[in-house]
Short mmCIF file of C-alpha atoms and ligand atoms in Angstrom, two decimals:
data_model
loop_
_atom_site.label_atom_id
_atom_site.label_comp_id
_atom_site.label_asym_id
_atom_site.label_seq_id
_atom_site.Cartn_x
_atom_site.Cartn_y
_atom_site.Cartn_z
CA ALA K 233 116.06 28.77 59.44
CA ARG K 234 118.89 29.07 62.38
CA PRO K 235 117.74 31.15 64.82
CA LYS K 236 119.69 34.43 64.39
CA VAL K 237 122.59 36.10 67.00
CA ILE K 238 122.27 39.16 66.47
CA PHE K 239 124.71 41.09 67.99
CA SER K 240 126.72 44.65 67.86
CA GLY K 241 128.38 47.45 70.31
CA ILE K 242 128.83 50.75 70.53
CA GLN K 243 132.09 52.92 72.95
CA PRO K 244 130.46 55.51 75.60
CA THR K 245 132.59 58.15 74.12
CA GLY K 246 129.30 60.22 74.07
CA VAL K 247 125.62 60.81 73.93
CA PRO K 248 124.91 59.63 70.41
CA HIS K 249 124.60 61.40 67.51
CA LEU K 250 122.78 61.64 64.00
CA GLY K 251 125.74 58.85 62.41
CA ASN K 252 125.60 56.51 65.33
CA TYR K 253 121.29 56.67 65.09
CA LEU K 254 121.28 56.35 60.86
CA GLY K 255 124.61 54.10 60.58
CA ALA K 256 123.89 51.22 64.12
CA LEU K 257 121.13 52.26 66.31
CA GLN K 258 117.65 52.61 64.19
CA GLN K 259 118.63 49.46 62.89
CA TRP K 260 119.26 47.84 65.96
CA THR K 261 115.56 48.65 67.02
CA LYS K 262 114.08 48.04 63.71
CA LEU K 263 115.91 43.92 63.88
CA GLN K 264 114.64 43.15 67.71
CA ASN K 265 110.92 45.05 66.77
CA GLU K 266 111.35 42.33 63.97
CA ALA K 267 113.31 39.43 65.18
CA ALA K 268 111.77 36.01 65.49
CA PRO K 269 111.05 35.07 69.04
CA GLU K 270 113.34 32.37 68.93
CA ASP K 271 116.40 34.48 68.06
CA THR K 272 118.29 36.60 70.30
CA LEU K 273 119.32 40.10 70.52
CA ILE K 274 122.79 41.69 72.69
CA TYR K 275 123.77 44.98 72.65
CA SER K 276 127.31 45.80 74.40
CA ILE K 277 128.48 49.73 75.22
CA VAL K 278 131.80 48.55 75.36
CA ASP K 279 133.50 50.45 77.44
CA LEU K 280 136.78 48.63 77.12
CA HIS K 281 137.55 49.99 74.05
CA ALA K 282 136.16 53.76 75.11
CA ILE K 283 139.85 53.16 77.57
CA THR K 284 141.47 53.78 74.53
CA ASN K 285 140.58 57.37 74.82
CA THR K 286 142.01 59.01 77.04
CA GLN K 287 139.05 60.29 79.64
CA SER K 288 138.50 61.49 83.46
CA PRO K 289 137.44 57.83 85.34
CA HIS K 290 134.14 60.39 86.63
CA LYS K 291 133.91 61.04 82.41
CA LEU K 292 134.00 57.34 81.69
CA ARG K 293 131.08 56.51 84.25
CA GLN K 294 128.86 60.05 83.15
CA CYS K 295 129.35 58.21 79.77
CA ARG K 296 128.39 54.86 80.60
CA THR K 297 125.59 55.87 81.39
CA GLU K 298 124.46 58.34 79.39
CA MET K 299 124.74 55.61 76.83
CA MET K 300 123.06 53.35 78.71
CA ALA K 301 119.91 55.95 78.79
CA SER K 302 120.16 56.83 75.45
CA LEU K 303 119.88 53.25 74.48
CA LEU K 304 116.41 52.67 76.15
CA ALA K 305 115.54 56.07 75.07
CA ILE K 306 115.69 54.33 70.84
CA GLY K 307 113.43 52.00 71.56
CA LEU K 308 115.65 49.03 72.54
CA ASP K 309 113.89 46.80 75.15
CA PRO K 310 115.47 45.34 78.00
CA LYS K 311 113.09 41.95 77.99
CA ARG K 312 114.10 41.97 74.52
CA SER K 313 117.57 42.40 73.88
CA THR K 314 120.18 41.69 76.57
CA ILE K 315 121.39 45.39 77.09
CA PHE K 316 125.14 45.32 78.87
CA GLN K 317 128.84 47.10 79.74
CA GLN K 318 131.62 45.30 78.25
CA SER K 319 133.59 44.75 81.07
CA ALA K 320 130.90 43.26 83.77
CA VAL K 321 132.06 40.22 81.00
CA PRO K 322 134.95 39.25 81.79
CA ALA K 323 135.18 36.94 78.82
CA HIS K 324 134.87 39.61 76.32
CA SER K 325 138.69 40.11 77.40
CA GLU K 326 139.88 36.73 77.83
CA LEU K 327 139.18 35.41 74.28
CA MET K 328 140.66 38.28 72.96
CA TRP K 329 143.59 36.63 74.60
CA ILE K 330 143.22 33.49 72.84
CA LEU K 331 142.46 34.60 69.95
CA SER K 332 145.46 37.12 69.90
CA THR K 333 147.53 34.30 70.23
CA GLN K 334 146.43 33.21 66.57
CA ALA K 335 145.99 36.85 64.77
CA SER K 336 148.19 38.19 62.79
CA VAL K 337 150.09 41.21 63.31
CA GLY K 338 150.06 42.21 59.30
CA TYR K 339 147.23 41.84 58.40
CA LEU K 340 146.43 44.11 61.28
CA SER K 341 148.75 46.50 60.26
CA ARG K 342 147.21 46.66 57.15
CA MET K 343 144.41 48.09 58.01
CA THR K 344 143.64 51.25 56.37
CA GLN K 345 144.29 52.90 59.83
CA TRP K 346 147.72 51.37 60.60
CA LYS K 347 148.57 51.32 56.91
CA SER K 348 151.24 53.51 55.88
CA LYS K 349 151.36 55.28 58.92
CA LEU K 350 153.47 51.73 60.41
CA SER K 351 155.70 51.74 57.92
CA LEU K 352 158.06 54.53 59.25
CA PRO K 353 162.10 54.97 59.54
CA GLU K 354 164.10 51.93 61.67
CA ASN K 355 163.53 52.73 65.18
CA ALA K 356 161.46 55.53 64.92
CA SER K 357 158.32 53.96 67.23
CA PRO K 358 154.71 53.84 66.12
CA LEU K 359 152.33 57.36 66.55
CA ASP K 360 148.69 56.96 67.54
CA PRO K 361 147.19 58.23 64.23
CA THR K 362 145.30 61.13 66.60
CA THR K 363 148.04 62.37 69.56
CA LYS K 364 150.87 61.14 67.72
CA ALA K 365 151.71 60.00 70.98
CA PRO K 366 153.26 56.68 71.35
CA LEU K 367 151.01 53.74 69.54
CA LYS K 368 150.09 52.08 72.45
CA LEU K 369 149.09 48.63 71.82
CA GLY K 370 145.20 48.54 73.29
CA LEU K 371 144.39 50.90 70.16
CA PHE K 372 146.35 49.04 67.28
CA SER K 373 144.89 45.36 68.82
CA TYR K 374 141.70 46.24 69.53
CA PRO K 375 140.22 44.68 66.25
CA VAL K 376 141.30 41.46 68.12
CA LEU K 377 138.98 42.53 71.00
CA GLN K 378 135.89 43.86 68.74
CA ALA K 379 136.04 39.81 67.11
CA ALA K 380 136.12 38.35 70.63
CA ASP K 381 132.67 40.96 71.45
CA ILE K 382 131.30 39.44 68.36
CA LEU K 383 132.64 35.71 68.56
CA ILE K 384 132.20 34.97 72.06
CA HIS K 385 128.27 35.27 72.14
CA ARG K 386 128.62 33.18 68.87
CA ALA K 387 126.61 36.26 66.55
CA THR K 388 125.52 35.40 63.35
CA HIS K 389 124.23 39.07 62.28
CA VAL K 390 125.54 42.21 63.26
CA PRO K 391 124.92 45.45 62.05
CA VAL K 392 126.90 48.08 61.86
CA GLY K 393 128.10 51.51 59.63
CA GLU K 394 130.48 51.37 56.66
CA ASP K 395 133.03 52.85 58.81
CA GLN K 396 133.33 49.13 60.72
CA LEU K 397 133.41 46.46 57.34
CA GLN K 398 136.82 46.21 57.47
CA HIS K 399 137.11 44.73 61.43
CA LEU K 400 134.17 42.88 60.98
CA GLU K 401 136.25 41.09 57.67
CA PHE K 402 139.27 41.12 60.28
CA ALA K 403 137.02 39.27 63.08
CA ARG K 404 135.55 37.13 60.45
CA GLU K 405 139.32 35.87 59.70
CA CYS K 406 140.28 35.09 63.19
CA ALA K 407 137.45 32.86 63.40
CA ARG K 408 138.52 31.31 60.04
CA THR K 409 141.81 31.18 61.75
CA PHE K 410 140.71 29.48 65.20
CA ASN K 411 138.15 27.07 63.24
CA PHE K 412 141.48 25.43 60.83
CA LYS K 413 144.09 25.32 63.37
CA PHE K 414 141.29 23.38 66.34
CA ARG K 415 138.96 20.36 65.77
CA GLY K 416 135.11 20.88 65.83
CA ARG K 417 134.68 24.53 63.94
CA PRO K 418 134.09 26.51 67.91
CA LEU K 419 133.43 29.37 66.77
CA VAL K 420 130.63 30.35 64.66
CA MET K 421 131.23 32.30 61.38
CA PRO K 422 129.12 36.01 61.69
CA ARG K 423 127.57 38.01 58.89
CA THR K 424 127.49 41.94 58.77
CA ILE K 425 124.02 43.62 58.08
CA LEU K 426 124.71 47.04 56.09
CA SER K 427 123.00 49.89 57.38
CA PRO K 428 121.40 51.81 54.73
CA ALA K 429 122.31 54.92 55.87
CA LYS K 430 125.89 54.11 55.13
CA ARG K 431 127.47 56.94 56.13
CA VAL K 432 126.07 60.68 58.12
CA MET K 433 128.98 63.18 56.70
CA SER K 434 129.69 65.60 58.98
CA LEU K 435 127.81 69.38 58.78
CA ALA K 436 130.49 71.21 59.29
CA ASP K 437 132.98 69.54 56.63
CA PRO K 438 130.58 67.36 54.96
CA THR K 439 133.65 65.32 53.60
CA LYS K 440 134.71 64.21 56.49
CA LYS K 441 132.45 61.44 58.90
CA MET K 442 130.10 63.05 62.14
CA SER K 443 131.60 61.09 64.67
CA LYS K 444 131.92 61.90 68.26
CA SER K 445 135.76 62.74 67.86
CA ASP K 446 134.99 65.35 66.94
CA SER K 447 136.46 69.05 68.06
CA LEU K 448 133.85 71.06 66.18
CA LEU K 449 130.07 71.04 68.16
CA ASN K 450 128.41 72.13 64.64
CA SER K 451 129.84 69.38 63.27
CA ARG K 452 127.10 66.66 64.66
CA ILE K 453 123.83 66.45 65.70
CA LEU K 454 123.24 64.86 69.53
CA ILE K 455 120.54 62.72 69.35
CA THR K 456 119.37 64.91 72.65
CA ASP K 457 120.17 67.81 71.11
CA THR K 458 117.31 70.50 71.59
CA GLU K 459 115.04 72.14 68.99
CA ASP K 460 117.15 75.64 69.01
CA GLU K 461 120.24 73.88 69.20
CA ILE K 462 119.32 71.17 66.15
CA TRP K 463 117.90 74.43 64.31
CA GLN K 464 121.00 76.06 65.12
CA LYS K 465 123.71 72.76 63.31
CA ILE K 466 121.37 72.67 59.70
CA ARG K 467 120.92 75.95 59.57
CA SER K 468 125.24 76.86 59.50
CA ALA K 469 125.57 73.35 57.73
CA LYS K 470 128.18 73.82 55.28
CA THR K 471 126.46 73.72 51.88
CA ASP K 472 127.49 75.42 48.32
CA SER K 473 126.78 78.65 46.25
CA ILE K 474 124.62 76.54 43.40
CA LYS K 475 121.22 77.33 43.24
CA GLY K 476 118.58 74.35 43.34
CA VAL K 477 119.09 70.20 45.44
CA THR K 478 120.75 67.76 43.16
CA TYR K 479 122.04 64.63 44.82
CA ASP K 480 126.07 64.25 43.67
CA PRO K 481 128.08 63.49 46.81
CA GLU K 482 131.40 63.77 44.62
CA ALA K 483 130.49 67.73 43.13
CA ARG K 484 128.32 68.44 45.92
CA PRO K 485 129.09 67.06 49.17
CA GLY K 486 127.06 69.25 52.00
CA VAL K 487 123.96 69.46 50.05
CA SER K 488 124.34 65.81 49.33
CA ASN K 489 124.28 64.63 53.11
CA LEU K 490 121.25 66.46 53.33
CA VAL K 491 119.30 64.41 50.93
CA GLU K 492 120.72 61.61 52.49
CA ILE K 493 119.55 62.30 56.27
CA LEU K 494 116.03 63.05 54.75
CA PHE K 495 115.75 59.88 52.34
CA ASN K 496 117.15 57.40 56.18
CA LEU K 497 113.99 59.48 57.84
CA ASP K 498 111.73 59.70 55.42
CA ASN K 499 112.41 58.90 51.98
CA CYS K 500 108.56 61.25 51.03
CA GLY K 501 108.25 57.38 48.31
CA ALA K 502 111.36 58.29 46.36
CA SER K 503 113.05 55.07 45.90
CA SER K 504 116.70 56.56 46.04
CA CYS K 505 118.45 59.81 47.13
CA GLU K 506 118.49 61.11 43.12
CA GLU K 507 115.19 60.61 42.87
CA LEU K 508 114.56 62.73 46.43
CA ALA K 509 116.78 65.14 44.83
CA ASN K 510 114.68 65.47 42.06
CA HIS K 511 111.56 66.32 43.37
CA MET K 512 112.53 69.01 45.58
CA LYS K 513 115.21 70.54 42.20
CA ASP K 514 113.14 73.97 42.69
CA TYR K 515 113.63 73.52 46.80
CA THR K 516 116.10 77.33 47.62
CA LEU K 517 119.41 75.74 50.35
CA LEU K 518 117.36 77.30 53.20
CA SER K 519 113.78 75.60 52.49
CA LEU K 520 116.05 72.03 52.13
CA LYS K 521 117.21 73.19 55.44
CA GLN K 522 114.05 73.46 57.01
CA HIS K 523 112.65 70.61 55.54
CA VAL K 524 115.87 68.52 57.09
CA ASN K 525 115.47 70.35 60.46
CA ASP K 526 111.02 69.08 60.74
CA VAL K 527 112.14 65.59 59.92
CA VAL K 528 115.03 65.56 62.47
CA ASN K 529 113.34 66.71 65.27
CA ALA K 530 110.14 65.46 64.81
CA GLU K 531 112.29 61.99 64.68
CA LEU K 532 114.49 62.97 67.28
CA GLU K 533 111.41 64.48 69.52
CA PRO K 534 110.04 61.07 71.52
CA ILE K 535 113.83 60.06 71.91
CA ARG K 536 115.28 63.55 73.29
CA SER K 537 112.17 63.05 75.92
CA LYS K 538 112.54 59.66 77.14
CA TYR K 539 115.48 60.19 77.40
CA ASN K 540 115.23 63.36 79.44
CA GLU K 541 112.84 61.14 81.44
CA LEU K 542 115.00 58.28 82.03
CA ILE K 543 118.30 60.49 82.86
CA SER K 544 116.17 62.64 85.33
CA LYS K 545 114.55 59.97 87.06
CA ASP K 546 117.31 57.63 87.52
CA GLN K 547 119.50 58.78 89.66
CA GLY K 548 121.38 55.60 88.38
CA LYS K 549 119.56 53.44 90.56
CA ALA K 550 117.02 52.46 87.22
CA LEU K 551 119.85 52.20 84.79
CA ALA K 552 122.55 50.18 86.41
CA GLU K 553 119.96 47.73 87.38
CA ILE K 554 118.92 47.47 83.93
CA ALA K 555 122.98 46.96 82.81
CA HIS K 556 123.50 43.88 86.02
CA GLU K 557 120.64 42.02 84.58
CA GLY K 558 121.90 42.53 81.34
CA ALA K 559 125.45 41.43 82.79
CA GLN K 560 123.84 38.63 83.90
CA LYS K 561 122.37 36.96 81.01
CA ALA K 562 125.51 38.14 77.85
CA SER K 563 128.09 36.36 80.93
CA ALA K 564 126.47 33.16 80.19
CA SER K 565 125.59 33.39 77.06
CA ALA K 566 129.43 33.89 77.01
CA ALA K 567 130.37 31.29 79.26
CA ALA K 568 129.22 28.66 77.08
CA THR K 569 131.68 29.77 74.04
CA MET K 570 134.20 29.86 76.61
CA LYS K 571 133.84 26.45 77.64
CA ILE K 572 133.83 24.73 74.17
CA VAL K 573 136.89 26.99 73.19
CA LYS K 574 138.99 25.90 75.98
CA GLU K 575 137.58 22.92 76.04
CA ALA K 576 138.96 22.81 72.45
CA ILE K 577 142.93 24.24 72.78
CA GLY K 578 143.38 22.27 76.05
CA LEU K 579 142.71 24.99 79.06
P1 LIG B 470 132.11 57.67 66.65
O1 LIG B 470 132.73 56.84 65.36
O2 LIG B 470 130.77 58.29 66.40
O3 LIG B 470 133.20 57.26 67.81
P2 LIG B 470 131.24 54.15 67.51
O4 LIG B 470 132.96 53.77 67.10
O5 LIG B 470 130.97 53.52 69.31
O6 LIG B 470 131.33 55.44 67.06
O7 LIG B 470 130.06 53.54 66.52
C1 LIG B 470 129.07 52.97 66.83
C2 LIG B 470 128.41 52.45 65.26
O8 LIG B 470 127.95 53.99 64.95
C3 LIG B 470 129.02 51.90 64.41
O9 LIG B 470 128.84 50.82 64.51
C4 LIG B 470 130.02 52.86 63.71
O10 LIG B 470 129.46 52.37 62.12
C5 LIG B 470 128.75 53.31 63.28
N1 LIG B 470 129.03 54.31 63.27
C6 LIG B 470 129.75 56.10 63.71
N2 LIG B 470 129.44 57.22 63.08
C7 LIG B 470 128.59 57.24 62.14
C8 LIG B 470 128.43 57.90 60.98
N3 LIG B 470 129.57 59.07 60.50
N4 LIG B 470 127.46 57.48 59.81
C9 LIG B 470 127.46 56.18 59.34
N5 LIG B 470 127.31 55.27 61.26
C10 LIG B 470 128.28 55.44 61.83
NA1 LIG B 471 133.50 54.62 65.01
#
């Protein structure tokens, strides 16, 4: 088989939560540890995406460092995986511009987050769905940057959570359009690797996905939370007043979310969430929560101590050195693609 190039990214918008961990990061380490010697792994802290949100320069700098520490704490090994800050490799934005000369505005505006939101009355200015401020071009076009992130490294496999499927399809569309227009099939078509934990829901409102941008802090467990913080969040997780444990995401979103978290961390030999819930059918919801708490704690305890160690002894220097080395490797990978792309279009 052809060697794989595995690429993925995460925004430096805060310490990763359990959704990021189960939906993406756990898979990143697993892929690293199972990769063949000839495979390449490239993981980017996508800071140019993060600036589509409002953030102070101080906070952004801090988040970039915290994300680097988080990625090392979950088990990424900089000797095996290239880990770098996206903005340190300008070819990402250069390819974005080139792709945007071919990308369809119609396709972008049909993506779920914009659908209907952009069909406003005549002369009305499109609005940002979160802030209701006038929509910035970068927030609208960031899927093109995401496509460039992937295509610039000639990625063959991209591990993501379910929320990213549409963006991956768009990245493939960019590659298809480009390869159709220019000779020699300059870009490589990437494949999606969907994480087993497709969508972890908010603990405070299990009808919404767990997200870094949720204003409710008890909606998410951070990978650096203390034992007390984890229990406080799980204990107060929204469930229902039905007796016993069943798996039914429609009727019992809160309980089902806890079962899914459990299943993805320690399936106890069950082959599905339904089967796991059946093993626990006589548990009270409190004992379900206690069990989830034990399992989450066992998983996060070593991650938390590694993170605290990296952040405390770091003072910026060691982590910056790893980012610098990662950027050099990523730059070389990107330069090889830019050469092919520029040649294909006559630049
Ligand atoms: P967030 O949406 O929390 O800001 P990012 O956009 O940085 O996180 O996404 C990083 C990765 O985490 C992506 O691969 C995404 O699919 C995954 N992810 C984010 N939230 C969840 C969730 N609630 N469940 C599963 N995967 C998730
Ligand atoms: Na997201």
